[in-house]
Amino acid sequence: MDELLQQWLDARLSVPGMIACAVAGADAAPACRSADESCPPDLMAQIICTMQTAAPVPGIETAAVRWQTWVFANGKIRAATRSDGWTFAAAVRANSDAAQILDPLTEEFLALKQAEQ
Amino acid sequence: MSEAIKHNILFVDDDPDFLLTLRDLYEMMSEHSWQIYSAISANQALEVLDKERIDLVVVDVNMPVIDGIQFMGILQHRHPKLKRAVLTGLATPEKRAASLANGADLFIEKATSPEGYKSIFAMFGELLQWQPREGFQGVLRKVGLQDVIQMECLARNSSILEIYNQHVLGRIYIEDGQMVHAMGGDLKGEHALYRLLSLPGGSFELAQFEPPPEKTLNGSWEMLLMEAARVKDENAANVKEEKGADAQLLSNSAPKTSSRLDETLVCTRAGDTLFDAIPEDVQSRVSWLQSVEQQSAKLGNVLALGEFDRLETQLAEGRVLSLVRGGKLIFVRVSTAIGSK
């Protein structure tokens, strides 16, 4: 896991409403951060793994998918996978600051690697 | 004919003795409030139906030429509003399924005791009193929202129209043929109604009536529909696309987006399709929705995030929504294009 991604992940954990977040490469162990005991790092690792192996949306090319958001009454789970295989996942509380900035946060992740390259 | 007679019942059976016994028994038990007609064949029964106002037809299964199950199918086609029952001496699950599939309201095995015939009498009595649930059953295709509202109001029905698209989940309540309440997004009343009727695309479903949380619509449904059409025309002159709740947050300088509904599918949890406007491979969408629901249950449980609402898949140019609503699974795919203002 490169240092830039680790630093980026650490900085995002402090946003109010963030439960946990993680990044994982296609062949690399996930790096998980947790701000809430309801979702410890090992659980977040399972969640991001589930997101990585989820079935594709029928009729949609995988490359056309920017991100997916599972919306629940009390929170959201966001997952985004880049073309290089890296996946970002975050679990946030509903109506929180973290929920409000999920889109720019995901855009940041998608742009981060592009800037590196 | 006595003034006390309220119901006309036609029994169809190839056994004349059985018909005579039933006639005597049920006229006596009903104190002659039932007028019993008899026919020993399907053809004879159709002649009776052409001449008399029959409330209930009771048919035996094993009859020569046209059996009772075939006859049920004929009745469903020729007399769809007629109440129909099958009374057979040889009840099997296959015959029951076939009878019900051909439109029978009741499937009963012939009794072997007087007590049994009393029970059957009571069941026929219940069936005669039963009022079928009003509203649509089946699949609606290429039928406009306004058409359905008009049909419901003209028929003086009570129902709820549930409307979905990528931005709005709305409801229009129709009570005794009048629109009494509308809600959609943050709007209520006429504003909600006009907005829902102006949507450029989406899906709708006719649900069983429940009393609305409040009544926000007044006036005749004709006037409301006319006003909705006027508002829609007015908006169409200035706005070419529906602006959703998200779009309202955009500043005046932001580029406009136009949306097109590409796919819509509504199915039950068991995978039975209720509505589809899908160009291809409906089954893959049904399977996808079922897997989303299963996955959401696992995710919701491990993180205690509460009830699942939807999975949003953001595309480069559009969105796919996979929703669970009222026990139904919904798949909506929308294309969006950004243009300069």
CSV table of N, CA and C in Angstrom, one decimal, chain B residues 116-243:
chain,number,residue,atom,x,y,z
B,116,GLY,N,-72.2,-31.6,5.7
B,116,GLY,CA,-71.3,-31.1,4.7
B,116,GLY,C,-72.0,-30.2,3.7
B,117,TYR,N,-73.3,-30.5,3.3
B,117,TYR,CA,-74.0,-29.6,2.4
B,117,TYR,C,-74.4,-28.3,3.1
B,118,LYS,N,-74.5,-28.3,4.4
B,118,LYS,CA,-74.8,-27.1,5.1
B,118,LYS,C,-73.5,-26.2,5.0
B,119,SER,N,-72.4,-26.8,5.2
B,119,SER,CA,-71.1,-26.0,5.1
B,119,SER,C,-71.0,-25.4,3.7
B,120,ILE,N,-71.3,-26.2,2.7
B,120,ILE,CA,-71.2,-25.7,1.3
B,120,ILE,C,-72.2,-24.6,1.1
B,121,PHE,N,-73.4,-24.7,1.6
B,121,PHE,CA,-74.4,-23.7,1.5
B,121,PHE,C,-73.8,-22.4,2.1
B,122,ALA,N,-73.2,-22.5,3.3
B,122,ALA,CA,-72.6,-21.3,4.0
B,122,ALA,C,-71.5,-20.7,3.1
B,123,MET,N,-70.7,-21.5,2.4
B,123,MET,CA,-69.6,-21.0,1.6
B,123,MET,C,-70.2,-20.3,0.4
B,124,PHE,N,-71.2,-20.8,-0.2
B,124,PHE,CA,-71.9,-20.2,-1.4
B,124,PHE,C,-72.5,-18.8,-0.9
B,125,GLY,N,-73.0,-18.8,0.3
B,125,GLY,CA,-73.6,-17.6,0.9
B,125,GLY,C,-72.5,-16.5,1.0
B,126,GLU,N,-71.4,-16.9,1.5
B,126,GLU,CA,-70.2,-16.0,1.6
B,126,GLU,C,-69.8,-15.5,0.3
B,127,LEU,N,-69.7,-16.4,-0.7
B,127,LEU,CA,-69.3,-16.0,-2.0
B,127,LEU,C,-70.3,-15.0,-2.6
B,128,LEU,N,-71.6,-15.2,-2.4
B,128,LEU,CA,-72.6,-14.3,-2.9
B,128,LEU,C,-72.4,-12.9,-2.3
B,129,GLN,N,-72.0,-12.8,-1.1
B,129,GLN,CA,-71.8,-11.5,-0.4
B,129,GLN,C,-70.5,-10.9,-0.8
B,130,TRP,N,-69.5,-11.6,-1.2
B,130,TRP,CA,-68.2,-11.1,-1.4
B,130,TRP,C,-68.1,-10.1,-2.5
B,131,GLN,N,-67.4,-9.0,-2.2
B,131,GLN,CA,-67.2,-8.0,-3.3
B,131,GLN,C,-65.8,-8.1,-3.7
B,132,PRO,N,-65.5,-8.3,-5.0
B,132,PRO,CA,-64.1,-8.4,-5.4
B,132,PRO,C,-63.4,-7.1,-5.2
B,133,ARG,N,-62.1,-7.2,-4.9
B,133,ARG,CA,-61.3,-6.0,-4.6
B,133,ARG,C,-61.2,-5.1,-5.9
B,134,GLU,N,-61.4,-3.9,-5.7
B,134,GLU,CA,-61.4,-3.0,-6.9
B,134,GLU,C,-60.0,-2.6,-7.2
B,135,GLY,N,-59.7,-2.3,-8.5
B,135,GLY,CA,-58.4,-1.8,-8.9
B,135,GLY,C,-57.9,-2.7,-10.0
B,136,PHE,N,-56.7,-2.5,-10.4
B,136,PHE,CA,-56.1,-3.2,-11.5
B,136,PHE,C,-55.4,-4.5,-10.9
B,137,GLN,N,-55.3,-5.5,-11.8
B,137,GLN,CA,-54.5,-6.6,-11.5
B,137,GLN,C,-53.8,-7.0,-12.8
B,138,GLY,N,-52.6,-7.1,-12.8
B,138,GLY,CA,-51.9,-7.4,-14.0
B,138,GLY,C,-50.8,-6.4,-14.3
B,139,VAL,N,-50.4,-6.4,-15.5
B,139,VAL,CA,-49.3,-5.5,-15.9
B,139,VAL,C,-49.8,-4.4,-16.8
B,140,LEU,N,-49.3,-3.2,-16.4
B,140,LEU,CA,-49.6,-2.0,-17.2
B,140,LEU,C,-48.5,-1.7,-18.2
B,141,ARG,N,-48.8,-1.6,-19.4
B,141,ARG,CA,-47.7,-1.2,-20.4
B,141,ARG,C,-48.2,-0.1,-21.3
B,142,LYS,N,-47.4,0.9,-21.4
B,142,LYS,CA,-47.7,2.0,-22.3
B,142,LYS,C,-49.0,2.7,-22.0
B,143,VAL,N,-49.3,2.7,-20.7
B,143,VAL,CA,-50.5,3.4,-20.3
B,143,VAL,C,-50.1,4.7,-19.5
B,144,GLY,N,-50.6,5.8,-19.9
B,144,GLY,CA,-50.2,7.0,-19.2
B,144,GLY,C,-50.8,7.2,-17.8
B,145,LEU,N,-50.1,8.0,-17.0
B,145,LEU,CA,-50.5,8.2,-15.7
B,145,LEU,C,-51.9,8.9,-15.7
B,146,GLN,N,-52.1,9.9,-16.5
B,146,GLN,CA,-53.4,10.6,-16.6
B,146,GLN,C,-54.5,9.6,-17.0
B,147,ASP,N,-54.2,8.6,-17.9
B,147,ASP,CA,-55.2,7.7,-18.3
B,147,ASP,C,-55.7,6.8,-17.1
B,148,VAL,N,-54.7,6.4,-16.3
B,148,VAL,CA,-55.1,5.6,-15.2
B,148,VAL,C,-55.9,6.4,-14.2
B,149,ILE,N,-55.5,7.6,-13.9
B,149,ILE,CA,-56.3,8.5,-13.0
B,149,ILE,C,-57.7,8.7,-13.5
B,150,GLN,N,-57.8,8.9,-14.8
B,150,GLN,CA,-59.1,9.1,-15.4
B,150,GLN,C,-60.0,7.9,-15.2
B,151,MET,N,-59.4,6.7,-15.5
B,151,MET,CA,-60.1,5.5,-15.3
B,151,MET,C,-60.6,5.2,-13.9
B,152,GLU,N,-59.7,5.5,-13.0
B,152,GLU,CA,-60.0,5.2,-11.6
B,152,GLU,C,-61.1,6.2,-11.1
B,153,CYS,N,-61.0,7.5,-11.5
B,153,CYS,CA,-62.0,8.4,-11.1
B,153,CYS,C,-63.4,8.2,-11.8
B,154,LEU,N,-63.3,7.8,-13.0
B,154,LEU,CA,-64.6,7.5,-13.7
B,154,LEU,C,-65.3,6.3,-13.1
B,155,ALA,N,-64.5,5.4,-12.6
B,155,ALA,CA,-65.1,4.2,-12.0
B,155,ALA,C,-65.4,4.4,-10.5
B,156,ARG,N,-65.1,5.6,-10.1
B,156,ARG,CA,-65.3,5.9,-8.6
B,156,ARG,C,-64.6,5.0,-7.7
B,157,ASN,N,-63.4,4.6,-8.1
B,157,ASN,CA,-62.6,3.7,-7.3
B,157,ASN,C,-61.9,4.4,-6.2
B,158,SER,N,-61.3,3.7,-5.3
B,158,SER,CA,-60.4,4.2,-4.3
B,158,SER,C,-59.1,3.4,-4.4
B,159,SER,N,-58.0,4.1,-4.6
B,159,SER,CA,-56.7,3.5,-4.8
B,159,SER,C,-55.6,4.5,-4.6
B,160,ILE,N,-54.4,4.0,-4.6
B,160,ILE,CA,-53.2,4.8,-4.5
B,160,ILE,C,-52.3,4.6,-5.7
B,161,LEU,N,-52.0,5.6,-6.3
B,161,LEU,CA,-51.0,5.5,-7.4
B,161,LEU,C,-49.6,5.8,-6.9
B,162,GLU,N,-48.7,4.9,-7.0
B,162,GLU,CA,-47.4,5.1,-6.5
B,162,GLU,C,-46.5,5.3,-7.7
B,163,ILE,N,-45.7,6.4,-7.6
B,163,ILE,CA,-45.0,6.8,-8.8
B,163,ILE,C,-43.5,6.9,-8.4
B,164,TYR,N,-42.7,6.3,-9.3
B,164,TYR,CA,-41.2,6.4,-9.0
B,164,TYR,C,-40.5,6.9,-10.2
B,165,ASN,N,-39.5,7.7,-10.0
B,165,ASN,CA,-38.5,7.9,-11.0
B,165,ASN,C,-37.2,8.2,-10.3
B,166,GLN,N,-36.2,8.7,-11.0
B,166,GLN,CA,-34.8,8.8,-10.4
B,166,GLN,C,-34.8,9.8,-9.3
B,167,HIS,N,-35.7,10.8,-9.3
B,167,HIS,CA,-35.7,11.8,-8.3
B,167,HIS,C,-36.8,11.8,-7.3
B,168,VAL,N,-37.9,11.2,-7.7
B,168,VAL,CA,-39.1,11.4,-6.9
B,168,VAL,C,-39.8,10.0,-6.6
B,169,LEU,N,-40.3,9.9,-5.4
B,169,LEU,CA,-41.2,8.9,-5.0
B,169,LEU,C,-42.4,9.6,-4.6
B,170,GLY,N,-43.5,9.4,-5.3
B,170,GLY,CA,-44.7,10.1,-5.1
B,170,GLY,C,-45.9,9.2,-4.9
B,171,ARG,N,-47.0,9.8,-4.4
B,171,ARG,CA,-48.2,9.1,-4.2
B,171,ARG,C,-49.4,10.0,-4.5
B,172,ILE,N,-50.4,9.4,-5.2
B,172,ILE,CA,-51.6,10.2,-5.5
B,172,ILE,C,-52.8,9.3,-4.9
B,173,TYR,N,-53.5,9.8,-4.0
B,173,TYR,CA,-54.6,9.1,-3.3
B,173,TYR,C,-55.9,9.4,-4.0
B,174,ILE,N,-56.6,8.4,-4.4
B,174,ILE,CA,-57.9,8.6,-5.1
B,174,ILE,C,-58.9,7.9,-4.2
B,175,GLU,N,-59.9,8.6,-3.7
B,175,GLU,CA,-60.9,8.1,-2.8
B,175,GLU,C,-62.3,8.3,-3.4
B,176,ASP,N,-63.0,7.2,-3.6
B,176,ASP,CA,-64.4,7.3,-4.2
B,176,ASP,C,-64.4,8.1,-5.5
B,177,GLY,N,-63.4,8.0,-6.3
B,177,GLY,CA,-63.4,8.6,-7.6
B,177,GLY,C,-62.9,10.1,-7.6
B,178,GLN,N,-62.4,10.5,-6.4
B,178,GLN,CA,-61.8,11.9,-6.3
B,178,GLN,C,-60.4,11.9,-5.9
B,179,MET,N,-59.6,12.7,-6.5
B,179,MET,CA,-58.2,12.8,-6.0
B,179,MET,C,-58.2,13.6,-4.7
B,180,VAL,N,-57.7,13.1,-3.6
B,180,VAL,CA,-57.9,13.7,-2.3
B,180,VAL,C,-56.5,14.1,-1.7
B,181,HIS,N,-55.4,13.5,-2.2
B,181,HIS,CA,-54.1,13.8,-1.6
B,181,HIS,C,-53.0,13.5,-2.6
B,182,ALA,N,-52.0,14.3,-2.6
B,182,ALA,CA,-50.8,14.0,-3.4
B,182,ALA,C,-49.6,14.4,-2.7
B,183,MET,N,-48.6,13.6,-2.8
B,183,MET,CA,-47.3,13.9,-2.2
B,183,MET,C,-46.2,13.4,-3.1
B,184,GLY,N,-45.1,14.2,-3.2
B,184,GLY,CA,-44.0,13.8,-4.0
B,184,GLY,C,-42.8,14.6,-3.6
B,185,GLY,N,-41.7,13.9,-3.2
B,185,GLY,CA,-40.5,14.7,-2.7
B,185,GLY,C,-40.9,15.5,-1.5
B,186,ASP,N,-40.6,16.8,-1.5
B,186,ASP,CA,-41.0,17.6,-0.4
B,186,ASP,C,-42.3,18.3,-0.6
B,187,LEU,N,-43.0,18.0,-1.7
B,187,LEU,CA,-44.2,18.7,-2.0
B,187,LEU,C,-45.4,18.0,-1.6
B,188,LYS,N,-46.5,18.7,-1.4
B,188,LYS,CA,-47.8,18.1,-1.1
B,188,LYS,C,-48.9,18.9,-1.9
B,189,GLY,N,-50.0,18.3,-2.0
B,189,GLY,CA,-51.2,18.9,-2.6
B,189,GLY,C,-51.0,19.1,-4.1
B,190,GLU,N,-51.6,20.3,-4.5
B,190,GLU,CA,-51.6,20.5,-6.0
B,190,GLU,C,-50.2,20.6,-6.6
B,191,HIS,N,-49.2,21.2,-5.8
B,191,HIS,CA,-47.9,21.3,-6.3
B,191,HIS,C,-47.3,19.9,-6.6
B,192,ALA,N,-47.5,19.0,-5.6
B,192,ALA,CA,-47.0,17.7,-5.8
B,192,ALA,C,-47.7,17.0,-7.0
B,193,LEU,N,-49.0,17.2,-7.1
B,193,LEU,CA,-49.8,16.5,-8.2
B,193,LEU,C,-49.2,17.0,-9.5
B,194,TYR,N,-49.1,18.3,-9.7
B,194,TYR,CA,-48.6,18.9,-10.9
B,194,TYR,C,-47.2,18.4,-11.3
B,195,ARG,N,-46.4,18.3,-10.2
B,195,ARG,CA,-45.0,17.9,-10.5
B,195,ARG,C,-45.0,16.4,-10.9
B,196,LEU,N,-45.8,15.6,-10.2
B,196,LEU,CA,-45.8,14.1,-10.6
B,196,LEU,C,-46.4,13.9,-12.0
B,197,LEU,N,-47.4,14.7,-12.3
B,197,LEU,CA,-48.0,14.6,-13.7
B,197,LEU,C,-47.1,15.2,-14.7
B,198,SER,N,-46.1,16.0,-14.3
B,198,SER,CA,-45.2,16.6,-15.3
B,198,SER,C,-43.9,15.7,-15.5
B,199,LEU,N,-43.8,14.7,-14.8
B,199,LEU,CA,-42.5,13.9,-14.9
B,199,LEU,C,-42.4,13.4,-16.3
B,200,PRO,N,-41.2,13.5,-16.9
B,200,PRO,CA,-41.0,13.0,-18.2
B,200,PRO,C,-40.9,11.5,-18.4
B,201,GLY,N,-40.7,10.8,-17.3
B,201,GLY,CA,-40.6,9.4,-17.3
B,201,GLY,C,-40.6,8.8,-15.9
B,202,GLY,N,-40.8,7.5,-15.8
B,202,GLY,CA,-40.8,6.9,-14.5
B,202,GLY,C,-41.8,5.7,-14.6
B,203,SER,N,-42.0,5.2,-13.4
B,203,SER,CA,-42.9,4.0,-13.3
B,203,SER,C,-44.0,4.3,-12.3
B,204,PHE,N,-45.1,3.6,-12.5
B,204,PHE,CA,-46.2,3.8,-11.5
B,204,PHE,C,-46.9,2.5,-11.3
B,205,GLU,N,-47.5,2.4,-10.1
B,205,GLU,CA,-48.2,1.2,-9.8
B,205,GLU,C,-49.5,1.6,-9.0
B,206,LEU,N,-50.5,0.8,-9.2
B,206,LEU,CA,-51.8,1.1,-8.6
B,206,LEU,C,-51.9,0.2,-7.3
B,207,ALA,N,-51.9,0.8,-6.2
B,207,ALA,CA,-51.8,0.0,-4.9
B,207,ALA,C,-53.2,0.1,-4.3
B,208,GLN,N,-53.4,-0.9,-3.3
B,208,GLN,CA,-54.7,-0.9,-2.6
B,208,GLN,C,-54.8,0.4,-1.8
B,209,PHE,N,-56.0,0.8,-1.7
B,209,PHE,CA,-56.3,2.1,-1.0
B,209,PHE,C,-56.1,2.0,0.5
B,210,GLU,N,-55.4,3.0,1.0
B,210,GLU,CA,-55.4,3.2,2.5
B,210,GLU,C,-55.7,4.7,2.7
B,211,PRO,N,-56.3,5.0,3.8
B,211,PRO,CA,-56.6,6.4,4.1
B,211,PRO,C,-55.4,7.3,4.0
B,212,PRO,N,-55.5,8.4,3.4
B,212,PRO,CA,-54.3,9.3,3.3
B,212,PRO,C,-53.9,9.9,4.7
B,213,PRO,N,-52.7,10.3,4.9
B,213,PRO,CA,-52.3,10.9,6.1
B,213,PRO,C,-53.0,12.3,6.3
B,214,GLU,N,-53.3,12.9,5.2
B,214,GLU,CA,-54.1,14.2,5.2
B,214,GLU,C,-54.7,14.4,3.9
B,215,LYS,N,-55.7,15.3,3.8
B,215,LYS,CA,-56.3,15.6,2.5
B,215,LYS,C,-55.8,17.0,2.0
B,216,THR,N,-55.2,17.0,0.9
B,216,THR,CA,-54.5,18.2,0.4
B,216,THR,C,-55.1,18.7,-0.9
B,217,LEU,N,-56.0,17.9,-1.5
B,217,LEU,CA,-56.6,18.2,-2.8
B,217,LEU,C,-58.1,18.5,-2.7
B,218,ASN,N,-58.5,19.6,-3.4
B,218,ASN,CA,-59.9,19.9,-3.4
B,218,ASN,C,-60.3,20.0,-4.9
B,219,GLY,N,-61.5,20.1,-5.2
B,219,GLY,CA,-62.0,20.3,-6.5
B,219,GLY,C,-62.1,19.0,-7.3
B,220,SER,N,-62.8,19.1,-8.4
B,220,SER,CA,-63.0,17.9,-9.2
B,220,SER,C,-61.8,17.4,-9.9
B,221,TRP,N,-61.8,16.1,-10.1
B,221,TRP,CA,-60.6,15.5,-10.7
B,221,TRP,C,-60.4,16.0,-12.1
B,222,GLU,N,-61.5,16.4,-12.8
B,222,GLU,CA,-61.4,16.9,-14.2
B,222,GLU,C,-60.6,18.2,-14.2
B,223,MET,N,-61.0,19.1,-13.2
B,223,MET,CA,-60.3,20.4,-13.1
B,223,MET,C,-58.9,20.2,-12.8
B,224,LEU,N,-58.6,19.3,-11.8
B,224,LEU,CA,-57.2,19.1,-11.4
B,224,LEU,C,-56.4,18.6,-12.6
B,225,LEU,N,-56.9,17.6,-13.4
B,225,LEU,CA,-56.2,17.1,-14.5
B,225,LEU,C,-56.0,18.2,-15.6
B,226,MET,N,-57.0,19.0,-15.8
B,226,MET,CA,-56.8,20.1,-16.8
B,226,MET,C,-55.8,21.1,-16.3
B,227,GLU,N,-55.8,21.4,-15.1
B,227,GLU,CA,-54.8,22.4,-14.5
B,227,GLU,C,-53.4,21.8,-14.6
B,228,ALA,N,-53.3,20.5,-14.3
B,228,ALA,CA,-52.0,19.8,-14.4
B,228,ALA,C,-51.5,19.8,-15.9
B,229,ALA,N,-52.4,19.6,-16.8
B,229,ALA,CA,-52.0,19.7,-18.2
B,229,ALA,C,-51.5,21.1,-18.6
B,230,ARG,N,-52.2,22.1,-18.1
B,230,ARG,CA,-51.8,23.5,-18.3
B,230,ARG,C,-50.4,23.8,-17.8
B,231,VAL,N,-50.2,23.4,-16.5
B,231,VAL,CA,-49.0,23.6,-15.8
B,231,VAL,C,-47.8,22.9,-16.6
B,232,LYS,N,-48.1,21.7,-17.1
B,232,LYS,CA,-47.1,20.9,-17.8
B,232,LYS,C,-46.7,21.6,-19.1
B,233,ASP,N,-47.8,22.1,-19.8
B,233,ASP,CA,-47.5,22.8,-21.0
B,233,ASP,C,-46.7,24.1,-20.8
B,234,GLU,N,-47.0,24.8,-19.7
B,234,GLU,CA,-46.3,26.0,-19.4
B,234,GLU,C,-44.9,25.7,-19.1
B,235,ASN,N,-44.7,24.7,-18.3
B,235,ASN,CA,-43.3,24.3,-17.9
B,235,ASN,C,-42.5,23.9,-19.1
B,236,ALA,N,-43.2,23.2,-20.0
B,236,ALA,CA,-42.5,22.6,-21.2
B,236,ALA,C,-41.9,23.7,-22.1
B,237,ALA,N,-42.6,24.8,-22.0
B,237,ALA,CA,-42.1,25.9,-22.9
B,237,ALA,C,-40.8,26.5,-22.4
B,238,ASN,N,-40.6,26.4,-21.1
B,238,ASN,CA,-39.3,26.9,-20.5
B,238,ASN,C,-38.3,25.9,-20.1
B,239,VAL,N,-38.8,24.8,-19.7
B,239,VAL,CA,-37.9,23.7,-19.1
B,239,VAL,C,-38.0,22.5,-19.9
B,240,LYS,N,-37.0,22.0,-20.4
B,240,LYS,CA,-37.1,20.8,-21.3
B,240,LYS,C,-36.9,19.5,-20.5
B,241,GLU,N,-36.5,19.6,-19.3
B,241,GLU,CA,-36.3,18.4,-18.5
B,241,GLU,C,-36.8,18.6,-17.1
B,242,GLU,N,-37.1,17.5,-16.5
B,242,GLU,CA,-37.5,17.5,-15.1
B,242,GLU,C,-36.3,17.8,-14.2
B,243,LYS,N,-36.5,18.8,-13.3
B,243,LYS,CA,-35.4,19.1,-12.4
B,243,LYS,C,-35.8,18.4,-11.1
